[in-house]
Short mmCIF file of N, CA, C and O in Angstrom, two decimals:
data_model
loop_
_atom_site.label_atom_id
_atom_site.label_comp_id
_atom_site.label_asym_id
_atom_site.label_seq_id
_atom_site.Cartn_x
_atom_site.Cartn_y
_atom_site.Cartn_z
N MET A 1 1.22 -22.95 -14.30
CA MET A 1 2.07 -21.82 -13.67
C MET A 1 1.74 -20.38 -14.02
O MET A 1 1.96 -19.41 -13.18
N LYS A 2 1.59 -20.18 -15.29
CA LYS A 2 1.22 -18.69 -15.83
C LYS A 2 0.09 -18.21 -15.30
O LYS A 2 0.04 -16.92 -14.91
N LYS A 3 -1.00 -18.84 -15.15
CA LYS A 3 -2.35 -18.57 -14.47
C LYS A 3 -2.10 -18.22 -13.06
O LYS A 3 -2.73 -17.17 -12.61
N SER A 4 -1.39 -18.74 -12.41
CA SER A 4 -1.40 -18.66 -10.94
C SER A 4 -0.46 -17.50 -10.79
O SER A 4 -0.66 -16.42 -9.95
N SER A 5 0.59 -17.04 -11.55
CA SER A 5 1.29 -15.85 -11.50
C SER A 5 0.57 -14.63 -11.89
O SER A 5 0.84 -13.67 -11.53
N THR A 6 -0.24 -14.80 -12.90
CA THR A 6 -1.20 -13.66 -13.28
C THR A 6 -2.05 -13.22 -11.90
O THR A 6 -2.35 -12.31 -11.79
N ILE A 7 -2.74 -14.26 -11.59
CA ILE A 7 -3.66 -14.07 -10.54
C ILE A 7 -2.75 -13.46 -9.23
O ILE A 7 -3.33 -12.43 -8.66
N LEU A 8 -1.74 -13.82 -9.02
CA LEU A 8 -0.91 -13.34 -7.79
C LEU A 8 -0.67 -11.79 -8.12
O LEU A 8 -0.59 -11.09 -7.31
N PHE A 9 -0.23 -11.59 -9.47
CA PHE A 9 0.09 -10.22 -9.76
C PHE A 9 -1.00 -9.33 -9.54
O PHE A 9 -0.82 -8.22 -9.16
N PHE A 10 -2.16 -9.80 -9.94
CA PHE A 10 -3.41 -8.69 -9.79
C PHE A 10 -3.77 -8.63 -8.30
O PHE A 10 -4.20 -7.52 -7.97
N ILE A 11 -3.52 -9.74 -7.53
CA ILE A 11 -3.87 -9.65 -6.06
C ILE A 11 -2.99 -8.61 -5.61
O ILE A 11 -3.19 -7.64 -4.63
N LEU A 12 -1.58 -8.85 -5.86
CA LEU A 12 -0.58 -7.75 -5.22
C LEU A 12 -0.88 -6.38 -5.82
O LEU A 12 -0.60 -5.47 -4.89
N ALA A 13 -1.25 -6.17 -6.89
CA ALA A 13 -1.55 -4.89 -7.58
C ALA A 13 -2.75 -4.37 -6.79
O ALA A 13 -2.71 -2.97 -6.48
N PHE A 14 -3.67 -5.14 -6.40
CA PHE A 14 -4.88 -4.62 -5.61
C PHE A 14 -4.42 -4.13 -4.45
O PHE A 14 -4.93 -2.97 -4.05
N PHE A 15 -3.73 -4.95 -3.51
CA PHE A 15 -3.58 -4.54 -2.31
C PHE A 15 -2.54 -3.58 -2.02
O PHE A 15 -2.34 -2.81 -0.95
N PHE A 16 -1.42 -3.43 -3.05
CA PHE A 16 -0.37 -2.59 -2.97
C PHE A 16 -0.26 -1.55 -3.95
O PHE A 16 0.55 -1.43 -4.67
N SER A 17 -1.66 -0.87 -4.05
CA SER A 17 -1.61 0.20 -5.05
C SER A 17 -1.06 1.72 -4.54
O SER A 17 -0.77 1.78 -3.37
N LEU A 18 -0.73 2.38 -5.43
CA LEU A 18 0.00 3.57 -5.33
C LEU A 18 -1.06 4.52 -4.98
O LEU A 18 -2.18 4.65 -5.13
N ASN A 19 -0.62 5.65 -4.07
CA ASN A 19 -1.37 6.78 -3.62
C ASN A 19 -1.66 7.76 -4.75
O ASN A 19 -0.69 8.14 -5.20
N VAL A 20 -2.83 7.92 -5.36
CA VAL A 20 -3.13 8.73 -6.32
C VAL A 20 -3.82 10.11 -6.04
O VAL A 20 -4.66 10.18 -5.07
N GLU A 21 -3.60 11.22 -6.72
CA GLU A 21 -4.33 12.25 -6.48
C GLU A 21 -4.93 12.62 -7.81
O GLU A 21 -4.56 12.99 -8.70
N ALA A 22 -6.47 12.61 -7.63
CA ALA A 22 -7.44 12.66 -8.65
C ALA A 22 -8.46 13.78 -8.47
O ALA A 22 -9.38 13.49 -7.95
N GLN A 23 -8.04 15.01 -9.03
CA GLN A 23 -9.06 16.17 -8.83
C GLN A 23 -9.12 16.93 -10.21
O GLN A 23 -8.19 17.15 -10.83
N CYS A 24 -10.47 17.12 -10.46
CA CYS A 24 -10.68 17.85 -11.57
C CYS A 24 -10.24 19.51 -11.16
O CYS A 24 -9.95 19.74 -10.01
N ALA A 25 -10.21 20.16 -12.12
CA ALA A 25 -9.64 21.68 -12.02
C ALA A 25 -10.55 22.35 -11.17
O ALA A 25 -10.26 23.17 -10.26
N MET A 26 -12.04 22.17 -11.18
CA MET A 26 -13.01 22.90 -10.49
C MET A 26 -12.80 22.35 -9.04
O MET A 26 -13.10 23.25 -8.10
N CYS A 27 -12.69 21.26 -8.78
CA CYS A 27 -12.61 20.60 -7.42
C CYS A 27 -11.37 21.26 -6.69
O CYS A 27 -11.30 21.51 -5.62
N ARG A 28 -10.29 21.32 -7.45
CA ARG A 28 -8.99 21.88 -7.03
C ARG A 28 -9.21 23.16 -6.76
O ARG A 28 -8.69 23.73 -5.58
N ALA A 29 -9.78 24.15 -7.47
CA ALA A 29 -10.04 25.43 -7.27
C ALA A 29 -10.88 25.65 -5.92
O ALA A 29 -10.52 26.59 -5.03
N VAL A 30 -11.87 24.98 -5.79
CA VAL A 30 -12.67 24.92 -4.50
C VAL A 30 -12.11 24.62 -3.30
O VAL A 30 -12.21 25.13 -2.37
N LEU A 31 -11.38 23.49 -3.49
CA LEU A 31 -10.78 22.80 -2.21
C LEU A 31 -9.33 23.38 -1.96
O LEU A 31 -8.73 22.88 -1.12
N GLY A 32 -8.89 24.00 -2.86
CA GLY A 32 -7.45 24.37 -2.80
C GLY A 32 -7.17 25.46 -1.67
O GLY A 32 -7.80 26.58 -1.84
N GLY A 33 -6.45 25.01 -0.75
CA GLY A 33 -6.24 25.69 0.41
C GLY A 33 -5.75 25.05 1.62
O GLY A 33 -5.93 23.80 1.73
N GLU A 34 -5.18 25.61 2.36
CA GLU A 34 -4.58 25.03 3.70
C GLU A 34 -5.76 24.47 4.70
O GLU A 34 -5.51 23.46 5.34
N GLY A 35 -6.75 25.15 4.76
CA GLY A 35 -7.79 24.55 5.62
C GLY A 35 -8.70 23.47 5.24
O GLY A 35 -9.33 23.07 6.07
N ASN A 36 -8.68 23.18 3.94
CA ASN A 36 -9.41 22.24 3.46
C ASN A 36 -8.74 20.86 2.94
O ASN A 36 -9.31 20.28 2.35
N ALA A 37 -7.71 20.61 3.83
CA ALA A 37 -6.76 19.51 3.45
C ALA A 37 -7.70 17.98 3.66
O ALA A 37 -7.55 17.24 2.76
N GLU A 38 -8.49 18.24 4.58
CA GLU A 38 -9.08 16.87 4.97
C GLU A 38 -10.51 16.75 4.10
O GLU A 38 -10.47 15.43 3.48
N GLN A 39 -10.97 17.61 3.74
CA GLN A 39 -12.11 17.76 2.77
C GLN A 39 -11.45 17.21 1.32
O GLN A 39 -12.23 16.59 0.61
N ALA A 40 -10.37 18.02 0.95
CA ALA A 40 -9.55 17.63 -0.47
C ALA A 40 -9.40 16.07 -0.51
O ALA A 40 -9.49 15.50 -1.42
N GLN A 41 -8.81 15.53 0.75
CA GLN A 41 -8.38 14.18 0.58
C GLN A 41 -9.69 13.35 0.29
O GLN A 41 -9.70 12.25 -0.21
N ALA A 42 -10.82 13.61 1.10
CA ALA A 42 -12.01 12.94 0.98
C ALA A 42 -12.48 12.92 -0.60
O ALA A 42 -12.95 11.95 -1.03
N VAL A 43 -12.32 13.98 -1.06
CA VAL A 43 -13.08 14.26 -2.48
C VAL A 43 -11.84 13.53 -3.40
O VAL A 43 -12.52 12.69 -4.30
N ASN A 44 -10.55 13.50 -3.16
CA ASN A 44 -9.76 12.44 -3.90
C ASN A 44 -10.22 11.06 -3.72
O ASN A 44 -10.19 10.41 -4.76
N ASP A 45 -10.25 10.55 -2.50
CA ASP A 45 -10.87 9.16 -2.48
C ASP A 45 -12.02 8.87 -3.14
O ASP A 45 -12.20 7.81 -3.74
N GLY A 46 -12.97 9.85 -3.15
CA GLY A 46 -14.24 9.40 -3.78
C GLY A 46 -14.05 9.38 -5.38
O GLY A 46 -14.60 8.61 -6.02
N ILE A 47 -13.23 10.12 -5.80
CA ILE A 47 -12.95 10.26 -7.23
C ILE A 47 -12.37 8.81 -7.71
O ILE A 47 -12.67 8.34 -8.73
N VAL A 48 -11.26 8.50 -6.74
CA VAL A 48 -10.68 7.16 -7.23
C VAL A 48 -11.63 6.11 -7.10
O VAL A 48 -11.64 5.19 -7.80
N TYR A 49 -12.60 5.93 -6.06
CA TYR A 49 -13.53 4.89 -5.90
C TYR A 49 -14.49 4.83 -7.06
O TYR A 49 -14.68 4.05 -7.70
N LEU A 50 -14.86 6.13 -7.57
CA LEU A 50 -15.91 6.14 -8.84
C LEU A 50 -15.16 5.79 -10.03
O LEU A 50 -15.69 5.06 -10.91
N MET A 51 -13.85 6.00 -10.05
CA MET A 51 -13.03 5.69 -11.31
C MET A 51 -12.69 4.11 -11.32
O MET A 51 -12.69 3.49 -12.40
N ALA A 52 -12.75 3.40 -10.09
CA ALA A 52 -12.56 1.99 -10.14
C ALA A 52 -13.64 1.04 -10.72
O ALA A 52 -13.43 0.16 -11.11
N ILE A 53 -14.83 1.52 -10.45
CA ILE A 53 -15.94 0.76 -10.65
C ILE A 53 -16.04 0.49 -11.76
O ILE A 53 -16.39 -0.71 -12.44
N PRO A 54 -15.83 1.18 -12.94
CA PRO A 54 -16.01 0.84 -14.47
C PRO A 54 -14.90 -0.20 -14.92
O PRO A 54 -15.12 -1.13 -15.57
N TYR A 55 -13.71 0.03 -14.18
CA TYR A 55 -12.65 -0.87 -14.62
C TYR A 55 -13.03 -2.31 -13.89
O TYR A 55 -12.67 -3.21 -14.67
N LEU A 56 -13.44 -2.31 -12.86
CA LEU A 56 -13.99 -3.52 -12.27
C LEU A 56 -14.96 -4.35 -13.22
O LEU A 56 -14.96 -5.58 -13.49
N LEU A 57 -15.90 -3.34 -13.81
CA LEU A 57 -16.97 -4.06 -14.53
C LEU A 57 -16.29 -4.59 -15.76
O LEU A 57 -16.80 -5.64 -16.47
N VAL A 58 -15.59 -3.92 -16.40
CA VAL A 58 -14.94 -4.43 -17.69
C VAL A 58 -14.18 -5.69 -17.39
O VAL A 58 -14.10 -6.58 -18.23
N VAL A 59 -13.35 -5.75 -16.08
CA VAL A 59 -12.73 -7.27 -15.93
C VAL A 59 -13.83 -8.23 -15.79
O VAL A 59 -13.41 -9.28 -16.37
N VAL A 60 -14.74 -8.06 -15.00
CA VAL A 60 -15.70 -9.03 -14.90
C VAL A 60 -16.40 -9.47 -16.10
O VAL A 60 -16.64 -10.77 -16.29
N ILE A 61 -16.90 -8.46 -16.93
CA ILE A 61 -17.34 -9.05 -18.15
C ILE A 61 -16.51 -9.55 -19.30
O ILE A 61 -16.82 -10.50 -19.96
N GLY A 62 -15.04 -9.14 -19.08
CA GLY A 62 -14.15 -9.81 -19.90
C GLY A 62 -13.95 -11.28 -19.38
O GLY A 62 -13.74 -12.06 -20.47
N TYR A 63 -13.83 -11.45 -18.29
CA TYR A 63 -13.77 -12.88 -17.62
C TYR A 63 -15.03 -13.56 -18.05
O TYR A 63 -14.62 -14.91 -18.39
N GLY A 64 -16.07 -13.05 -17.93
CA GLY A 64 -17.25 -13.95 -18.37
C GLY A 64 -17.15 -14.29 -19.72
O GLY A 64 -17.72 -15.43 -20.20
N VAL A 65 -16.87 -13.44 -20.79
CA VAL A 65 -16.62 -13.61 -22.26
C VAL A 65 -15.64 -14.75 -22.47
O VAL A 65 -15.83 -15.60 -23.25
N TYR A 66 -14.58 -14.50 -21.62
CA TYR A 66 -13.45 -15.57 -21.82
C TYR A 66 -13.99 -17.07 -21.41
O TYR A 66 -13.62 -17.95 -22.24
N ARG A 67 -14.72 -17.04 -20.29
CA ARG A 67 -15.39 -18.26 -19.89
C ARG A 67 -16.13 -18.97 -20.81
O ARG A 67 -16.14 -20.18 -21.10
N ILE A 68 -16.91 -18.03 -21.40
CA ILE A 68 -18.00 -18.53 -22.36
C ILE A 68 -17.19 -19.07 -23.59
O ILE A 68 -17.42 -20.16 -24.25
N ARG A 69 -16.33 -18.34 -24.11
CA ARG A 69 -15.59 -18.77 -25.29
C ARG A 69 -14.65 -20.09 -24.93
O ARG A 69 -14.51 -20.90 -25.97
N LYS A 70 -14.06 -20.09 -23.87
CA LYS A 70 -13.48 -21.34 -23.55
C LYS A 70 -14.24 -22.65 -23.30
O LYS A 70 -13.88 -23.63 -23.87
N ASN A 71 -15.60 -22.50 -22.79
CA ASN A 71 -16.37 -23.63 -22.81
C ASN A 71 -16.97 -23.97 -24.11
O ASN A 71 -17.07 -25.16 -24.45
N LYS A 72 -17.14 -23.13 -25.16
CA LYS A 72 -17.42 -23.38 -26.41
C LYS A 72 -16.43 -24.25 -27.25
O LYS A 72 -16.79 -25.02 -28.01
N LYS A 73 -15.24 -23.96 -27.06
CA LYS A 73 -14.08 -24.56 -27.49
C LYS A 73 -13.95 -26.03 -27.19
O LYS A 73 -13.70 -26.86 -27.71
N THR A 74 -14.24 -26.20 -25.90
CA THR A 74 -13.93 -27.72 -25.47
C THR A 74 -15.16 -28.46 -25.79
O THR A 74 -15.06 -29.69 -25.77
N GLU A 75 -16.35 -27.87 -26.25
CA GLU A 75 -17.42 -28.78 -26.58
C GLU A 75 -17.53 -29.29 -27.87
O GLU A 75 -16.86 -29.23 -28.73
#
């Protein structure tokens, strides 16, 4: 039961994430202005996507290590 609730939590967290604003100071200075709202949103989205990849890699590697350790315990 605990495993299924954990999986459900991660699925819900993935699909119902919060809208985040992630700009460095330099990007904010260049794109800061009323006329660049669409470009600023595109830069924000790109930064968030680039930030998500390392976290996904850590999760995948962690799950692989977990499976290997679990299989060694059962043998």
